[in-house]
GROMACS .gro file of C-alpha atoms in nm:
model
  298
    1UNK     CA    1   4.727  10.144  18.937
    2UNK     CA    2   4.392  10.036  18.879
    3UNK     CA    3   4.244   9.756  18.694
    4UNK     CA    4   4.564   9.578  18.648
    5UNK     CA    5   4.377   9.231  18.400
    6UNK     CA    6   4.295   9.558  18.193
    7UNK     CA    7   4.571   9.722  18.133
    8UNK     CA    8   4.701   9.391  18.035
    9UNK     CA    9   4.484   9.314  17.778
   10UNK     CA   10   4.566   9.722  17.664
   11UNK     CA   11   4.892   9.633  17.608
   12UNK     CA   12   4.859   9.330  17.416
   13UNK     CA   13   4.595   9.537  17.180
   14UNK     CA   14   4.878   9.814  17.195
   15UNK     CA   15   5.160   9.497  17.034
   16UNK     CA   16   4.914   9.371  16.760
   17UNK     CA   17   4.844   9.760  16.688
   18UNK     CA   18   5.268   9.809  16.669
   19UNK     CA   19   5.270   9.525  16.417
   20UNK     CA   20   4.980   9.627  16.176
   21UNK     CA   21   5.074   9.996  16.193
   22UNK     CA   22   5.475   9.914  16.082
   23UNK     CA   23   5.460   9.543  15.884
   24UNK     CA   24   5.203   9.534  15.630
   25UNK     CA   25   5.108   9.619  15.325
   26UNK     CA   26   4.749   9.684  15.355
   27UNK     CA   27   4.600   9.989  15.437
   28UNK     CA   28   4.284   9.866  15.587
   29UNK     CA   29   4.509   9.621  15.836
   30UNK     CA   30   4.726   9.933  15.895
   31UNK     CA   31   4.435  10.123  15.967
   32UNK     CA   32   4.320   9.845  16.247
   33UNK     CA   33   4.653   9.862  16.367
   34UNK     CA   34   4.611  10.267  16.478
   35UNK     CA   35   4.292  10.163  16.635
   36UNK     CA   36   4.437   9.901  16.799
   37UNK     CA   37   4.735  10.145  16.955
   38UNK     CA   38   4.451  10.392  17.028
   39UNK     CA   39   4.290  10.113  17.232
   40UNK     CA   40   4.577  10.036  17.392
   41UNK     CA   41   4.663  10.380  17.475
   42UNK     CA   42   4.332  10.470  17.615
   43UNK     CA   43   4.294  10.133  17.821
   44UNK     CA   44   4.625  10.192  17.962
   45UNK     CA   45   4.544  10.605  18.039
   46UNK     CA   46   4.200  10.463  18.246
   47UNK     CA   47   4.434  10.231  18.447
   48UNK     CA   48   4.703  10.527  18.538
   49UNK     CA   49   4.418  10.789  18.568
   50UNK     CA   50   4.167  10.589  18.799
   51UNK     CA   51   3.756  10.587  18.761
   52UNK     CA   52   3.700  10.863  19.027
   53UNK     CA   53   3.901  11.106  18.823
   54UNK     CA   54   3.768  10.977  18.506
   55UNK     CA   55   3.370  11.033  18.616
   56UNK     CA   56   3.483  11.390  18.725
   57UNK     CA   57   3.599  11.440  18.376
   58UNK     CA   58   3.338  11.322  18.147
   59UNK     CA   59   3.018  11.448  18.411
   60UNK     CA   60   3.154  11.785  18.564
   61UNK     CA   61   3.134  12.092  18.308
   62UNK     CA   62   3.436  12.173  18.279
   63UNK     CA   63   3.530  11.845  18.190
   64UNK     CA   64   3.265  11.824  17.877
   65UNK     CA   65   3.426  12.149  17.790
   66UNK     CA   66   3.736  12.068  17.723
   67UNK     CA   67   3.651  11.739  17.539
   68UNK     CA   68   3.432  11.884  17.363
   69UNK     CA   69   3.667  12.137  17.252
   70UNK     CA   70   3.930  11.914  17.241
   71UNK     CA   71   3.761  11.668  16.988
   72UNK     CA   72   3.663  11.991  16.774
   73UNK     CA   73   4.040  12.104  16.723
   74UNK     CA   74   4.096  11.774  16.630
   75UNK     CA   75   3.841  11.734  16.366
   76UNK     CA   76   3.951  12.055  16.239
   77UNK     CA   77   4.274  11.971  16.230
   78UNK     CA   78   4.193  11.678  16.042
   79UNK     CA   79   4.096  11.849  15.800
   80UNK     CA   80   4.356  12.059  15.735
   81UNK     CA   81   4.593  11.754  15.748
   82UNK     CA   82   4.387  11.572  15.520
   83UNK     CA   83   4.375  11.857  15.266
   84UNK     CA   84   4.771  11.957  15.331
   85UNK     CA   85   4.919  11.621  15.416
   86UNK     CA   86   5.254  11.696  15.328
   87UNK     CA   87   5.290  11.912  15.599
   88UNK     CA   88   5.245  11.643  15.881
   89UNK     CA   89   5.631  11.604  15.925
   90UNK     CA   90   5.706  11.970  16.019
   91UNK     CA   91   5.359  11.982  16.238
   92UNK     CA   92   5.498  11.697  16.445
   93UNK     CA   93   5.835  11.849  16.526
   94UNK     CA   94   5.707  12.218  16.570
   95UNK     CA   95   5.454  12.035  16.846
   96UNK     CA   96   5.695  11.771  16.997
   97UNK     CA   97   5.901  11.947  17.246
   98UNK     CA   98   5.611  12.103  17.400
   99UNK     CA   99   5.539  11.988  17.794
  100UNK     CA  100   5.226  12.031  17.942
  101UNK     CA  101   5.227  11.994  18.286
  102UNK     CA  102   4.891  11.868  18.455
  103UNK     CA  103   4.775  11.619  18.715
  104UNK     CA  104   4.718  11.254  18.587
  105UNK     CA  105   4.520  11.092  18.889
  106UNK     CA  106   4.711  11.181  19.226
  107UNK     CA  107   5.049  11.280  19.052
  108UNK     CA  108   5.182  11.625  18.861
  109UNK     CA  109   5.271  11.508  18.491
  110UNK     CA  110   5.483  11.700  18.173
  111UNK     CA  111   5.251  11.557  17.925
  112UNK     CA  112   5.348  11.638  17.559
  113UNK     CA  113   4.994  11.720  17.448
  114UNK     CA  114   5.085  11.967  17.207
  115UNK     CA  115   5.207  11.648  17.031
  116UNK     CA  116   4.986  11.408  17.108
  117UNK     CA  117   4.632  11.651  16.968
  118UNK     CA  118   4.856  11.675  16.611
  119UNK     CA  119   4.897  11.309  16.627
  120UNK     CA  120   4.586  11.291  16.691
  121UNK     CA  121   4.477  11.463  16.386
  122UNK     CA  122   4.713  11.326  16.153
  123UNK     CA  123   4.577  10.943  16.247
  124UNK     CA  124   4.208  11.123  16.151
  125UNK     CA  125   4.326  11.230  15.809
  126UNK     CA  126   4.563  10.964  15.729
  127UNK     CA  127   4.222  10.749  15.787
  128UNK     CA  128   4.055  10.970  15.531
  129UNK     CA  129   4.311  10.986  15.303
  130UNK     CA  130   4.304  10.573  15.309
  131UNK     CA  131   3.932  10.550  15.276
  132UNK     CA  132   3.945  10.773  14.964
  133UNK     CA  133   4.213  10.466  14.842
  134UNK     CA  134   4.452  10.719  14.845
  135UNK     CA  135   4.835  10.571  14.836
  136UNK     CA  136   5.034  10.567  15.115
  137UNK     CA  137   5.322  10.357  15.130
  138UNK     CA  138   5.415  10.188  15.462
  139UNK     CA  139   5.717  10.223  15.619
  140UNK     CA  140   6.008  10.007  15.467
  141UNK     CA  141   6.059   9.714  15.585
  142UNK     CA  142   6.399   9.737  15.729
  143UNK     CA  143   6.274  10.042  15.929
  144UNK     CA  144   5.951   9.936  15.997
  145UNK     CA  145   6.043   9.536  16.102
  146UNK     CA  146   6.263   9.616  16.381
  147UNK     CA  147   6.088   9.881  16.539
  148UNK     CA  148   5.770   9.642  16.535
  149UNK     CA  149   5.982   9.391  16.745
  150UNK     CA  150   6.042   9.610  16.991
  151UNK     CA  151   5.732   9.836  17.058
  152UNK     CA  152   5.592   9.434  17.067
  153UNK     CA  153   5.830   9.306  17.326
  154UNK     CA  154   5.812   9.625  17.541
  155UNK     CA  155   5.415   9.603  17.545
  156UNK     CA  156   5.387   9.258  17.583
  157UNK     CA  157   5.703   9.292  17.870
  158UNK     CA  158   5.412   9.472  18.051
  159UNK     CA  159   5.240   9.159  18.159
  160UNK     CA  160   5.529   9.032  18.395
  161UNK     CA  161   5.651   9.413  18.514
  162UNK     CA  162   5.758   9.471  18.851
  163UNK     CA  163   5.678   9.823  18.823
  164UNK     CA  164   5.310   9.823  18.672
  165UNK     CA  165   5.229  10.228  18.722
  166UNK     CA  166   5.601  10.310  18.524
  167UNK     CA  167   5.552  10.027  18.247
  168UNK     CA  168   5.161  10.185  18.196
  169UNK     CA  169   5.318  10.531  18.145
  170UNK     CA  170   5.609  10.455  17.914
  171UNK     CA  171   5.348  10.270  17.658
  172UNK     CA  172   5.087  10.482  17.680
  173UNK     CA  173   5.246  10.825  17.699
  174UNK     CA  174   5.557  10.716  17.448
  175UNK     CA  175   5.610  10.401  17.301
  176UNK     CA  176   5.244  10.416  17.143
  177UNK     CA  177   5.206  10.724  17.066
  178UNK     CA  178   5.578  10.741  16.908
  179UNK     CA  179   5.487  10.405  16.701
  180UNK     CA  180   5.151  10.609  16.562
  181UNK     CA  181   5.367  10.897  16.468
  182UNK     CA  182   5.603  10.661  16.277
  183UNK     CA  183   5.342  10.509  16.039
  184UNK     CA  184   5.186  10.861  16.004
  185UNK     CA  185   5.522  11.008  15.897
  186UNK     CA  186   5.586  10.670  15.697
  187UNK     CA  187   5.289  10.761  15.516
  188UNK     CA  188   5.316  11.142  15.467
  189UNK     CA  189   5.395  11.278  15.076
  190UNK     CA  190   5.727  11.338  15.016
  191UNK     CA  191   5.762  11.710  14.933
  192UNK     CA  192   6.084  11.862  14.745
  193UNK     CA  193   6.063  12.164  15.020
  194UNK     CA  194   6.025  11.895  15.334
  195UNK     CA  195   6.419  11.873  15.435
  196UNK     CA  196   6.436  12.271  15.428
  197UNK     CA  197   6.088  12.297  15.631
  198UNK     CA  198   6.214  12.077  15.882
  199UNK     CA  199   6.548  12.235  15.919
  200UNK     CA  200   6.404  12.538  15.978
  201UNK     CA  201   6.141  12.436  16.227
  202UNK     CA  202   6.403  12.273  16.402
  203UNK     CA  203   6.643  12.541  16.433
  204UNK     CA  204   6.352  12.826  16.481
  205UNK     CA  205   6.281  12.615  16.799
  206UNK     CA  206   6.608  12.641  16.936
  207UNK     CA  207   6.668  12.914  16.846
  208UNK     CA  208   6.325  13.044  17.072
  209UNK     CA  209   6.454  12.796  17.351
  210UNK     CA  210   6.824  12.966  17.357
  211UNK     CA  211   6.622  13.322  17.389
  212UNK     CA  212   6.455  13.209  17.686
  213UNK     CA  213   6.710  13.037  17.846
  214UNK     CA  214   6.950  13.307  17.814
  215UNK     CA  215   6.718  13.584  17.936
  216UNK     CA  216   6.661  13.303  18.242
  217UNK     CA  217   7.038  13.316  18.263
  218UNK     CA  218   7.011  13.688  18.283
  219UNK     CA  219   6.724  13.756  18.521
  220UNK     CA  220   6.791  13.426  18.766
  221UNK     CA  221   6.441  13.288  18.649
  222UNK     CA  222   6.336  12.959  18.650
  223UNK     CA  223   6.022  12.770  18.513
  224UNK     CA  224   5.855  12.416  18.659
  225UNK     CA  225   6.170  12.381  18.781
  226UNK     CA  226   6.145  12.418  19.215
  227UNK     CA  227   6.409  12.125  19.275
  228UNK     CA  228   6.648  12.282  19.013
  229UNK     CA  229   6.606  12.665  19.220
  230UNK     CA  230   6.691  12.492  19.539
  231UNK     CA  231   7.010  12.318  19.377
  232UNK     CA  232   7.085  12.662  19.201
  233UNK     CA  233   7.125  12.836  19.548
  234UNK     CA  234   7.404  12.634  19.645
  235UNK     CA  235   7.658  12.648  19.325
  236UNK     CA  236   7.852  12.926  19.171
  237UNK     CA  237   7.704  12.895  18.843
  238UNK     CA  238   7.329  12.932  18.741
  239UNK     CA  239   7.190  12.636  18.573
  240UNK     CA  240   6.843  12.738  18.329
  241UNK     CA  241   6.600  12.512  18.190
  242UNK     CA  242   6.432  12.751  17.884
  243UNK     CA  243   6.038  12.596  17.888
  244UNK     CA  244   6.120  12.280  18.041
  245UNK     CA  245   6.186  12.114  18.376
  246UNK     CA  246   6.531  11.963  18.313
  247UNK     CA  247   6.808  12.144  18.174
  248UNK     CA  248   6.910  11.799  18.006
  249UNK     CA  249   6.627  11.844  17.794
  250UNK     CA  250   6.681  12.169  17.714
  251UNK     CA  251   7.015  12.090  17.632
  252UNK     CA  252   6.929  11.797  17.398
  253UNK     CA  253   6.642  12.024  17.205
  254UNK     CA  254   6.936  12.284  17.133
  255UNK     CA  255   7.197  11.971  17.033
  256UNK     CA  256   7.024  11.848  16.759
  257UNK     CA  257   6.979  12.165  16.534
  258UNK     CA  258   7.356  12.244  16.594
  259UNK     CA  259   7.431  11.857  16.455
  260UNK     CA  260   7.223  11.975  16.168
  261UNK     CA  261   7.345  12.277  16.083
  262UNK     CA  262   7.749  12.133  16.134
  263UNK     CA  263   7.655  11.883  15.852
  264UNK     CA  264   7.534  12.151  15.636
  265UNK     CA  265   7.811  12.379  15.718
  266UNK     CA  266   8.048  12.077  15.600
  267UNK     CA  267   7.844  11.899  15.326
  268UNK     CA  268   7.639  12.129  15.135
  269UNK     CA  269   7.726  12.349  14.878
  270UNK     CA  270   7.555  12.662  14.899
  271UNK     CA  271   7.650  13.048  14.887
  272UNK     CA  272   7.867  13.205  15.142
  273UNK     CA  273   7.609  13.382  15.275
  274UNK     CA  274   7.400  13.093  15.378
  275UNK     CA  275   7.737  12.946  15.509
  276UNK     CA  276   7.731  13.252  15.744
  277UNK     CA  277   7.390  13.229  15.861
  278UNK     CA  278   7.426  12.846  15.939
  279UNK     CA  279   7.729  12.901  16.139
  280UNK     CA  280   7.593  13.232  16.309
  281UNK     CA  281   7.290  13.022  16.415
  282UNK     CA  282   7.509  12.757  16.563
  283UNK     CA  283   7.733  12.961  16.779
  284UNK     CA  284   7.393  13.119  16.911
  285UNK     CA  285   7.249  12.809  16.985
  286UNK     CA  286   7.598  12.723  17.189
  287UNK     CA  287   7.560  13.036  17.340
  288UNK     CA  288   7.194  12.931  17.480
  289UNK     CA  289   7.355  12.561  17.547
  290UNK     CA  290   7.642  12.667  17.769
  291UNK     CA  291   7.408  12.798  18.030
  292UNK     CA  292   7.240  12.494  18.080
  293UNK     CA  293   7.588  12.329  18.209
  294UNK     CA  294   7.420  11.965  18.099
  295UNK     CA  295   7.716  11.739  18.068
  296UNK     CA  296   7.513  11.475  17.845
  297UNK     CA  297   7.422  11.777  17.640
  298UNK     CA  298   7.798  11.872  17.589
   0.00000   0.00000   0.00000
């Protein structure tokens, strides 16, 4: 890891940024606080990417490319998010499970871009929104208080980590971003339709995830999985791992819709019909589940 005094002073930019983003009241001092975190973030990702593969991005062409294009989607994005905000909630979890996998310095990474260009965006129109003294409320404090403490500890725990390349990646490729995402949520409109959005997004995804993995469970076909191949060659059951590398994490993306739906089975009353549908969907999503033979997932 390179320029370790740096990503030092990243991570104490990426604390103060936790604190501003989830504590206060003011909008201006939350807004300092998500350029803070960015800071942070970004100090960190030069650290854990290195300067040789840094110049290669920002002088070759292809590199200019894709920030260029990258910084376009977001602006555009933006402005969607800025016009739509409500919608930032079901944005986040349609782009959260996604994993990218690229090369961050000498090393092959699952990066959740997907996620982290929304976030990206939302921050962007959020900032908007708050320069146009729009209202958004901050998170409440019994939410916001705790979660501050610890995104604080675990950045400044940075300065005195053994493991300096693993503490750089779980700030800057979670606990930062994750914090952001909290005070952009925080401050999202409340829509009547939200809940039902999100339940649906939620169990749509699993619901493509249980396709995949049982058509892997079908043809013997794996994805970004090689270790998980080998290990499948030497059991009497096929283990699949839908779009991602682990079938633990395919397991956990199909685990939380079924929670949702059981409590609506149970709690809600609605018309048999949608009763049907929401058990239907979980016994398919167990279906999907089963192949994966995750024991944290069951």
């Amino acid at each position: 890891m390179e320029h370790t005094d740096a990503a030092q002073v990243a991570a104490l930019l990426g604390a103060v940024g936790a604190v501003l983003v989830l504590v206060p009241r003011n909008r201006f001092l939350a807004l300092a606080g998500f350029a803070l975190l960015g800071l942070g973030t970004l100090g960190l990702g030069r650290s854990l990417v290195g300067d040789d593969d840094i110049e290669t991005l920002v002088t070759a062409p292809a590199g200019v490319a894709l920030i260029g294009v990258g910084v376009l989607a977001a602006a555009l994005g933006a402005i969607l998010l800025a016009r739509y905000p409500a919608v930032i909630p079901v944005a986040l979890l349609a782009a959260a499970p996604f994993r990218i996998p690229v090369q961050v310095g000498e090393e092959d990474a699952f990066l959740l871009l997907p996620l982290y260009f929304v976030l990206s965006a939302a921050v962007l129109a959020l900032a908007y929104r708050t320069l146009r003294s729009e209202h958004a409320p901050a998170p409440p404090l019994l939410l916001g208080l705790p979660i501050a403490a610890f995104a604080a500890f675990a950045a400044v725990s940075f300065l005195w980590s053994w493991d300096e390349r693993e503490g750089g990646i779980a700030l800057a490729f979670f606990v930062f971003p994750f914090v952001a995402g909290l005070g952009v949520v925080a401050r999202a409109p409340l829509a009547p339709w939200l809940p039902r959005a999100l339940v649906v997004t939620l169990v749509a995804l699993g619901s493509v995830f249980a396709v995949i993995g049982l058509w892997q469970a079908q043809t013997r076909t794996l994805f970004f999985s090689p270790t998980l191949e080998v290990a499948n060659a030497y059991t009497s059951f096929f283990r699949v791992t839908s779009l991602f590398k682990d079938p633990s994490l395919y397991g956990r993306y199909l685990v939380v819709p079924i929670a949702v739906l059981l409590v609506a089975v149970l709690l809600r009353r609605g018309r048999t019909v949608e009763w049907v549908a929401a058990a239907a969907a979980c016994a398919f999503l167990f279906w999907g589940l089963f192949y994966s033979y995750s024991q944290s997932s069951f």
